[in-house]
Short mmCIF file of C-alpha atoms in Angstrom, two decimals:
data_model
loop_
_atom_site.label_atom_id
_atom_site.label_comp_id
_atom_site.label_asym_id
_atom_site.label_seq_id
_atom_site.Cartn_x
_atom_site.Cartn_y
_atom_site.Cartn_z
CA MET Z 1 136.84 127.52 78.53
CA VAL Z 2 133.33 127.30 79.97
CA GLU Z 3 130.77 124.56 79.71
CA LEU Z 4 127.46 125.49 78.14
CA SER Z 5 124.93 122.70 78.59
CA GLY Z 6 127.55 120.02 78.13
CA TRP Z 7 129.34 121.85 75.24
CA PHE Z 8 132.53 123.88 75.58
CA LEU Z 9 132.81 127.40 74.26
CA GLY Z 10 135.78 129.68 74.27
CA ALA Z 11 135.82 133.15 75.80
CA SER Z 12 135.04 134.86 72.48
CA ALA Z 13 132.04 132.63 71.89
CA ARG Z 14 130.84 133.34 75.39
CA ARG Z 15 131.10 137.10 74.81
CA CYS Z 16 129.17 136.65 71.58
CA ALA Z 17 126.41 134.75 73.34
CA VAL Z 18 126.10 137.44 76.01
CA GLY Z 19 126.04 140.08 73.30
CA VAL Z 20 123.20 138.36 71.51
CA LEU Z 21 121.28 138.24 74.76
CA LEU Z 22 121.76 141.95 75.36
CA TRP Z 23 120.73 142.79 71.79
CA ALA Z 24 117.78 140.49 71.46
CA THR Z 25 115.79 141.17 74.59
CA SER Z 26 114.95 144.04 76.86
CA GLY Z 27 113.33 142.00 79.59
CA CYS Z 28 111.71 138.68 80.53
CA LEU Z 29 108.32 138.01 81.99
CA GLN Z 30 108.34 137.06 85.65
CA ARG Z 31 105.30 134.84 85.50
CA ARG Z 32 104.83 131.99 83.13
CA SER Z 33 101.13 132.77 82.79
CA ASP Z 34 101.63 136.25 81.32
CA PRO Z 35 100.16 136.50 77.80
CA ALA Z 36 102.59 136.76 74.93
CA GLN Z 37 102.62 139.90 72.83
CA ALA Z 38 103.35 140.01 69.13
CA THR Z 39 106.53 141.94 69.81
CA ASP Z 40 107.68 139.30 72.30
CA VAL Z 41 108.43 136.59 69.74
CA GLY Z 42 112.19 137.02 70.03
CA ARG Z 43 112.35 137.67 73.75
CA CYS Z 44 114.43 135.08 75.64
CA ALA Z 45 113.85 132.47 72.94
CA THR Z 46 116.54 134.04 70.77
CA CYS Z 47 119.21 132.31 72.87
CA HIS Z 48 117.37 129.29 74.24
CA GLY Z 49 114.03 127.74 73.43
CA ASP Z 50 112.07 128.08 70.22
CA PRO Z 51 110.40 131.36 69.22
CA ALA Z 52 108.06 129.46 66.87
CA ARG Z 53 106.72 127.22 69.65
CA PRO Z 54 103.10 127.79 70.74
CA GLY Z 55 102.45 129.23 74.16
CA ASP Z 56 103.53 132.17 76.24
CA VAL Z 57 106.94 133.79 76.30
CA LEU Z 58 108.46 131.54 78.91
CA SER Z 59 107.04 128.41 77.30
CA ARG Z 60 108.83 129.37 74.12
CA SER Z 61 111.96 130.32 76.03
CA ALA Z 62 112.70 127.06 77.78
CA PRO Z 63 114.92 124.46 76.09
CA PRO Z 64 114.96 122.78 73.69
CA ARG Z 65 117.03 124.43 72.16
CA ASP Z 66 119.72 124.91 74.77
CA LEU Z 67 122.43 127.58 74.48
CA ALA Z 68 124.51 125.30 72.28
CA GLY Z 69 121.63 124.49 69.98
CA GLY Z 70 121.03 121.03 71.46
CA THR Z 71 117.56 119.50 71.38
CA ASP Z 72 118.15 116.01 72.79
CA PRO Z 73 116.84 115.56 76.37
CA SER Z 74 120.04 113.71 77.22
CA TYR Z 75 121.86 117.07 76.94
CA PRO Z 76 121.88 118.68 80.41
CA GLY Z 77 120.88 122.01 78.91
CA VAL Z 78 117.71 120.42 77.56
CA GLY Z 79 116.86 117.65 80.03
CA ALA Z 80 113.33 117.61 81.42
CA HIS Z 81 112.51 121.26 80.75
CA SER Z 82 109.62 120.37 78.47
CA ILE Z 83 108.05 117.93 80.94
CA HIS Z 84 108.19 120.48 83.73
CA LEU Z 85 106.90 123.44 81.74
CA ASN Z 86 103.96 121.57 80.25
CA ALA Z 87 101.09 120.16 82.26
CA SER Z 88 100.51 116.42 82.14
CA SER Z 89 97.89 113.97 83.32
CA THR Z 90 99.50 113.97 86.77
CA HIS Z 91 100.73 117.51 87.39
CA SER Z 92 100.30 121.14 86.41
CA ALA Z 93 102.91 123.16 84.59
CA VAL Z 94 105.86 124.12 86.78
CA ALA Z 95 106.83 127.79 86.63
CA CYS Z 96 110.36 128.68 85.51
CA SER Z 97 110.79 130.60 88.76
CA GLU Z 98 110.52 127.34 90.73
CA CYS Z 99 114.04 126.44 89.60
CA HIS Z 100 115.56 129.70 88.29
CA VAL Z 101 115.55 133.39 89.00
CA VAL Z 102 113.73 134.77 85.95
CA PRO Z 103 115.52 138.02 85.04
CA GLU Z 104 113.85 141.34 84.34
CA ARG Z 105 116.40 141.97 81.61
CA SER Z 106 118.89 139.88 79.71
CA ASP Z 107 121.69 141.86 81.35
CA SER Z 108 120.29 141.45 84.87
CA PRO Z 109 122.97 140.32 87.38
CA GLY Z 110 123.26 136.57 87.58
CA HIS Z 111 121.69 135.90 84.18
CA ALA Z 112 124.33 135.94 81.47
CA ASP Z 113 127.34 137.13 83.43
CA HIS Z 114 128.73 133.73 84.44
CA GLY Z 115 129.51 130.38 82.94
CA SER Z 116 127.17 127.50 82.35
CA PRO Z 117 125.25 125.70 83.73
CA ALA Z 118 122.44 128.04 84.70
CA THR Z 119 122.14 128.93 88.35
CA LEU Z 120 119.49 126.93 90.18
CA VAL Z 121 117.52 128.72 92.88
CA PHE Z 122 114.71 126.45 94.03
CA GLY Z 123 111.35 128.03 94.74
CA PRO Z 124 108.65 127.36 97.34
CA LEU Z 125 107.23 124.26 95.62
CA ALA Z 126 110.47 122.28 95.63
CA SER Z 127 111.14 123.39 99.22
CA SER Z 128 107.68 122.57 100.58
CA GLY Z 129 107.32 120.27 103.53
CA GLY Z 130 110.73 121.05 104.99
CA HIS Z 131 112.65 119.73 101.99
CA ALA Z 132 116.08 121.08 101.13
CA PRO Z 133 116.40 120.52 97.37
CA SER Z 134 119.74 120.41 95.62
CA TYR Z 135 121.07 119.60 92.18
CA ASP Z 136 124.26 117.67 91.49
CA THR Z 137 125.83 118.86 88.23
CA ALA Z 138 127.99 115.74 88.06
CA THR Z 139 125.21 113.16 88.33
CA ARG Z 140 122.49 115.44 86.91
CA ARG Z 141 120.19 114.55 89.80
CA CYS Z 142 117.72 116.58 91.84
CA SER Z 143 117.69 115.42 95.46
CA ASP Z 144 115.35 115.97 98.41
CA SER Z 145 112.83 118.07 96.53
CA TYR Z 146 109.18 118.11 97.53
CA CYS Z 147 108.12 117.52 93.96
CA HIS Z 148 110.13 114.29 93.60
CA GLY Z 149 110.02 113.16 97.23
CA LYS Z 150 113.01 111.17 98.34
CA GLY Z 151 113.56 109.91 94.81
CA ASP Z 152 116.61 111.24 93.03
CA ALA Z 153 115.25 112.34 89.66
CA VAL Z 154 117.75 112.20 86.81
CA TRP Z 155 117.40 115.49 84.95
CA ASN Z 156 118.67 114.34 81.57
CA ALA Z 157 116.78 111.03 81.55
CA PRO Z 158 113.18 112.28 81.72
CA ARG Z 159 110.26 109.89 81.92
CA SER Z 160 106.58 110.27 81.21
CA SER Z 161 104.09 110.55 84.07
CA SER Z 162 102.93 106.97 83.62
CA GLU Z 163 106.50 105.67 83.68
CA ALA Z 164 107.43 107.68 86.75
CA CYS Z 165 104.36 106.85 88.86
CA GLY Z 166 105.56 105.51 92.20
CA SER Z 167 109.04 107.03 91.95
CA CYS Z 168 108.21 110.11 94.05
CA HIS Z 169 106.28 108.28 96.76
CA GLY Z 170 105.37 104.67 97.33
CA LEU Z 171 101.99 103.26 96.38
CA PRO Z 172 101.31 103.51 99.25
CA PRO Z 173 104.11 105.37 101.04
CA PRO Z 174 105.73 103.43 103.90
CA ALA Z 175 104.34 103.50 107.45
CA PRO Z 176 103.18 105.49 109.30
CA HIS Z 177 101.15 106.17 106.15
CA PRO Z 178 98.20 103.72 106.06
CA GLN Z 179 99.27 100.62 104.18
CA SER Z 180 96.44 100.65 101.67
CA ALA Z 181 96.81 101.05 97.91
CA ARG Z 182 93.29 102.49 97.66
CA CYS Z 183 94.46 106.10 97.48
CA SER Z 184 90.99 107.52 96.82
CA LEU Z 185 89.84 106.60 100.33
CA CYS Z 186 91.66 109.65 101.67
CA HIS Z 187 92.65 111.51 98.50
CA ALA Z 188 89.37 111.48 96.56
CA ALA Z 189 89.83 115.10 95.51
CA VAL Z 190 92.95 114.11 93.57
CA VAL Z 191 92.59 110.49 92.42
CA ASP Z 192 89.75 108.15 91.53
CA ALA Z 193 89.20 104.55 92.63
CA ALA Z 194 91.39 103.30 89.76
CA ARG Z 195 94.23 105.55 90.99
CA ASN Z 196 93.96 107.92 88.03
CA VAL Z 197 94.81 111.52 88.84
CA ILE Z 198 91.61 113.50 88.22
CA ARG Z 199 92.90 116.89 89.41
CA PRO Z 200 96.47 117.36 88.18
CA ASP Z 201 96.39 120.89 89.54
CA LEU Z 202 96.08 119.45 93.07
CA HIS Z 203 98.93 116.98 92.61
CA VAL Z 204 102.56 118.01 93.21
CA ASP Z 205 101.37 121.45 94.27
CA GLY Z 206 103.05 121.68 97.68
CA HIS Z 207 99.92 120.65 99.57
CA VAL Z 208 98.58 117.20 100.44
CA ASP Z 209 94.83 117.07 99.93
CA VAL Z 210 93.60 114.50 102.43
CA ALA Z 211 90.19 113.82 103.95
CA THR Z 212 90.27 111.04 106.54
CA PRO Z 213 87.10 108.92 106.37
CA ASP Z 214 84.93 108.62 109.47
CA SER Z 215 83.57 105.14 108.80
CA CYS Z 216 85.62 102.01 109.53
CA THR Z 217 84.18 100.36 106.43
CA ALA Z 218 85.78 102.99 104.21
CA CYS Z 219 89.11 101.20 104.59
CA HIS Z 220 88.19 97.61 105.47
CA GLY Z 221 85.00 95.61 105.50
CA LEU Z 222 81.79 95.97 103.55
CA VAL Z 223 78.68 94.88 105.46
CA ASN Z 224 80.52 95.48 108.73
CA ALA Z 225 83.92 96.80 109.77
CA ALA Z 226 85.63 93.42 109.52
CA PRO Z 227 87.17 92.22 106.24
CA PRO Z 228 86.42 91.51 103.48
CA LEU Z 229 87.55 93.78 101.96
CA ASP Z 230 90.97 93.93 103.57
CA LEU Z 231 93.27 96.94 103.29
CA ALA Z 232 94.63 95.67 99.99
CA GLY Z 233 91.12 95.33 98.58
CA SER Z 234 91.08 91.53 98.71
CA SER Z 235 87.89 89.60 99.41
CA ALA Z 236 89.41 86.09 99.37
CA THR Z 237 89.42 84.23 102.68
CA THR Z 238 92.80 82.83 101.68
CA SER Z 239 94.23 86.33 102.13
CA PRO Z 240 95.55 86.82 105.68
CA GLY Z 241 93.85 90.20 105.83
CA VAL Z 242 90.48 88.49 105.31
CA GLY Z 243 90.70 84.97 106.70
CA ALA Z 244 87.97 83.97 109.14
CA HIS Z 245 86.97 87.50 110.15
CA GLN Z 246 83.33 87.12 109.17
CA THR Z 247 82.96 83.73 110.84
CA HIS Z 248 84.08 85.33 114.09
CA VAL Z 249 82.21 88.65 114.01
CA LEU Z 250 78.91 87.19 112.77
CA GLY Z 251 78.97 84.09 114.93
CA THR Z 252 77.62 80.70 113.91
CA ALA Z 253 74.84 78.33 114.89
CA SER Z 254 77.14 76.90 117.55
CA ALA Z 255 79.09 79.92 118.81
CA ARG Z 256 78.53 83.52 119.75
CA ALA Z 257 79.64 86.50 117.68
CA VAL Z 258 83.13 87.62 118.73
CA PRO Z 259 83.56 91.38 119.32
CA CYS Z 260 86.41 92.99 117.38
CA GLY Z 261 87.92 94.12 120.67
CA GLU Z 262 88.75 90.54 121.70
CA CYS Z 263 91.49 90.37 119.06
CA HIS Z 264 92.28 94.03 118.30
CA VAL Z 265 92.41 97.38 120.04
CA VAL Z 266 89.43 99.15 118.46
CA PRO Z 267 90.27 102.84 117.99
CA LYS Z 268 87.85 105.62 118.76
CA ASN Z 269 89.27 107.67 115.92
CA VAL Z 270 91.02 106.68 112.70
CA LEU Z 271 94.25 108.46 113.65
CA ASP Z 272 94.52 107.04 117.17
CA PRO Z 273 98.02 105.71 118.04
CA GLY Z 274 98.47 102.06 117.10
CA HIS Z 275 95.79 102.06 114.43
CA ILE Z 276 97.32 103.09 111.11
CA ASP Z 277 100.79 104.21 112.16
CA SER Z 278 102.56 100.86 111.79
CA ASP Z 279 103.27 98.28 109.13
CA GLY Z 280 100.75 95.52 108.49
CA PRO Z 281 99.46 93.09 109.44
CA ALA Z 282 97.13 94.52 112.05
CA GLN Z 283 98.29 94.25 115.64
CA LEU Z 284 96.68 91.48 117.68
CA VAL Z 285 95.88 92.18 121.32
CA PHE Z 286 93.87 89.25 122.71
CA SER Z 287 91.33 89.63 125.48
CA GLY Z 288 87.99 88.23 126.63
CA ALA Z 289 87.22 84.60 125.80
CA ALA Z 290 90.61 84.10 124.12
CA THR Z 291 92.36 84.67 127.45
CA ALA Z 292 89.92 82.70 129.64
CA PHE Z 293 91.26 80.08 132.06
CA GLY Z 294 94.67 81.80 132.16
CA ALA Z 295 95.39 81.46 128.44
CA SER Z 296 98.09 83.59 126.80
CA PRO Z 297 97.17 83.47 123.12
CA THR Z 298 99.55 84.17 120.25
CA TYR Z 299 99.28 84.23 116.49
CA GLY Z 300 102.00 82.98 114.20
CA GLY Z 301 102.49 80.98 111.06
CA GLY Z 302 98.88 81.55 110.09
CA THR Z 303 97.41 79.90 113.21
CA CYS Z 304 96.01 80.98 116.57
CA GLN Z 305 97.82 79.24 119.41
CA SER Z 306 97.21 78.81 123.14
CA THR Z 307 93.69 80.23 122.98
CA ALA Z 308 90.86 79.26 125.30
CA CYS Z 309 88.27 79.79 122.56
CA HIS Z 310 89.71 76.97 120.44
CA GLY Z 311 90.41 74.64 123.37
CA ALA Z 312 94.19 74.85 123.61
CA VAL Z 313 93.68 75.95 127.22
CA PHE Z 314 90.89 74.37 129.27
CA PRO Z 315 89.51 75.02 132.77
CA ASP Z 316 91.84 74.18 135.65
CA GLY Z 317 94.61 73.23 133.25
CA HIS Z 318 92.90 70.04 132.15
CA ALA Z 319 93.24 68.71 128.61
CA SER Z 320 90.41 69.54 126.24
CA GLY Z 321 90.72 66.55 123.95
CA GLY Z 322 90.09 68.78 120.93
CA THR Z 323 91.27 67.52 117.56
CA ASN Z 324 92.33 70.95 116.20
CA THR Z 325 93.12 73.51 118.88
CA GLU Z 326 95.33 75.59 116.55
CA PRO Z 327 93.09 76.33 113.57
CA THR Z 328 94.43 77.83 110.35
CA TRP Z 329 93.15 81.40 109.99
CA THR Z 330 92.84 81.35 106.19
CA ARG Z 331 91.10 77.98 105.85
CA VAL Z 332 87.44 78.86 106.03
CA ASP Z 333 85.69 75.76 104.77
CA GLY Z 334 84.10 74.44 107.96
CA THR Z 335 86.89 71.96 108.69
CA GLU Z 336 88.87 74.07 111.18
CA ALA Z 337 86.30 74.43 113.92
CA GLY Z 338 83.95 71.50 113.50
CA CYS Z 339 82.25 69.91 116.48
CA GLY Z 340 84.92 68.14 118.53
CA SER Z 341 87.83 70.21 117.24
CA CYS Z 342 88.03 72.43 120.33
CA HIS Z 343 87.21 69.81 122.97
CA GLY Z 344 86.40 66.12 123.02
CA LEU Z 345 82.85 64.78 122.95
CA PRO Z 346 83.00 64.57 125.87
CA PRO Z 347 86.36 65.99 127.02
CA PRO Z 348 88.72 63.52 128.73
CA ALA Z 349 88.70 62.89 132.48
CA PRO Z 350 88.18 64.36 134.95
CA HIS Z 351 85.21 65.52 132.86
CA PRO Z 352 82.27 63.17 133.53
CA TYR Z 353 82.15 60.47 130.89
CA LEU Z 354 79.15 58.45 129.84
CA ALA Z 355 80.30 55.40 127.93
CA LEU Z 356 77.42 55.34 125.52
CA ASN Z 357 76.11 58.41 123.69
CA PRO Z 358 76.73 61.11 126.28
CA VAL Z 359 73.89 63.56 126.53
CA CYS Z 360 75.61 66.96 126.91
CA SER Z 361 72.33 68.77 127.55
CA ALA Z 362 72.03 66.93 130.87
CA CYS Z 363 74.49 69.47 132.29
CA HIS Z 364 74.81 72.14 129.58
CA GLU Z 365 71.61 74.01 128.86
CA ASP Z 366 72.99 75.73 125.75
CA ILE Z 367 72.68 72.54 123.66
CA ALA Z 368 69.70 70.41 122.72
CA PRO Z 369 69.41 66.70 123.60
CA ASP Z 370 70.56 65.75 120.10
CA ASN Z 371 74.06 66.95 121.09
CA LYS Z 372 74.20 68.95 117.84
CA THR Z 373 71.78 71.84 118.00
CA PHE Z 374 72.69 74.82 120.14
CA VAL Z 375 69.66 76.48 121.64
CA ARG Z 376 71.78 79.19 123.29
CA PRO Z 377 74.83 79.71 121.02
CA GLU Z 378 75.59 82.97 122.81
CA LEU Z 379 76.57 80.86 125.84
CA HIS Z 380 79.07 78.79 123.87
CA VAL Z 381 82.73 79.86 123.44
CA ASP Z 382 82.16 82.84 125.71
CA GLY Z 383 84.96 82.15 128.23
CA VAL Z 384 82.57 80.70 130.79
CA VAL Z 385 81.54 77.05 131.17
CA THR Z 386 77.75 77.08 131.70
CA PHE Z 387 76.58 73.94 133.40
CA ASN Z 388 74.25 72.57 136.06
CA VAL Z 389 75.01 69.23 137.66
CA PRO Z 390 71.82 67.19 137.68
#
């Protein structure tokens, strides 16, 4: 007894099937794109497929029907043949020769001279990128194929392109792939900004079409390289990828603009090590004003800690007297770094203290006599205490 597409046939039935093959066809087309001839109607499709189906010879020849006459995709002899052989919104048609040796003749060795199921010989597409595809006849699964990635596609449980999106590769794939869901930033030839495949012929074709953008703002930022937008496309300051970026890089009326390099290693090129080859969030490497006065800043739980710029560390190890030296990164409403939050007004002793209405400008030329207006904000929160003792 031999199994034909999940059905069992005896030896006599098998001989009959082989005989029909030998009688019905004198050869098969090697390429799926070859035009069908009027005399080709019965070729191959006599035993499997449907000779009345539109399309070329091999389109008509692929199941359904299978060798046992089955048409249900749950039958292994039918399975996902139709989905593979017909182009969809996400991929081109897959040639028969990518999974089978297409015979010259029905009596060619290896075609109808052995039991079912059909022999699978994976072609260059499935083997692209160093993959070693295989098919398990027990579980009906294709494994380690280029076309399905690391996902184990179930042959006799086919899904539409929309249902299967994300099963072959993550959206996005895991690191070291950039952790952005905006695929069109690098794959604009294949997908649009809404992640619709616009060139199915360039998708699942054995080649990754990628064009790395040159501008930092292509992936994050809008008016400058700092978020918003963050890598996930968010513009909300409550998103950790956005937070207080703009407050820092633009500066305020009371503090200088903070260079990106004081919190991050700024790459020269997009693909530099440490830039997009690790999981988010972005790596923080503090320098400059954040590390002034011997500070060793850290970030955790949504707050910056032990920074000089927010007063957690003060000159000579003295206390700053600030009311909020560990500000919350995602609270950008003016309450986290108000006047007096980083250091007291004035700071506690041994800082000079004037009991009534201290006039900071007496020693610090960056502020006006009203103790509110900064005339030189670039000299404030810069890692250096600018003062002149009168």
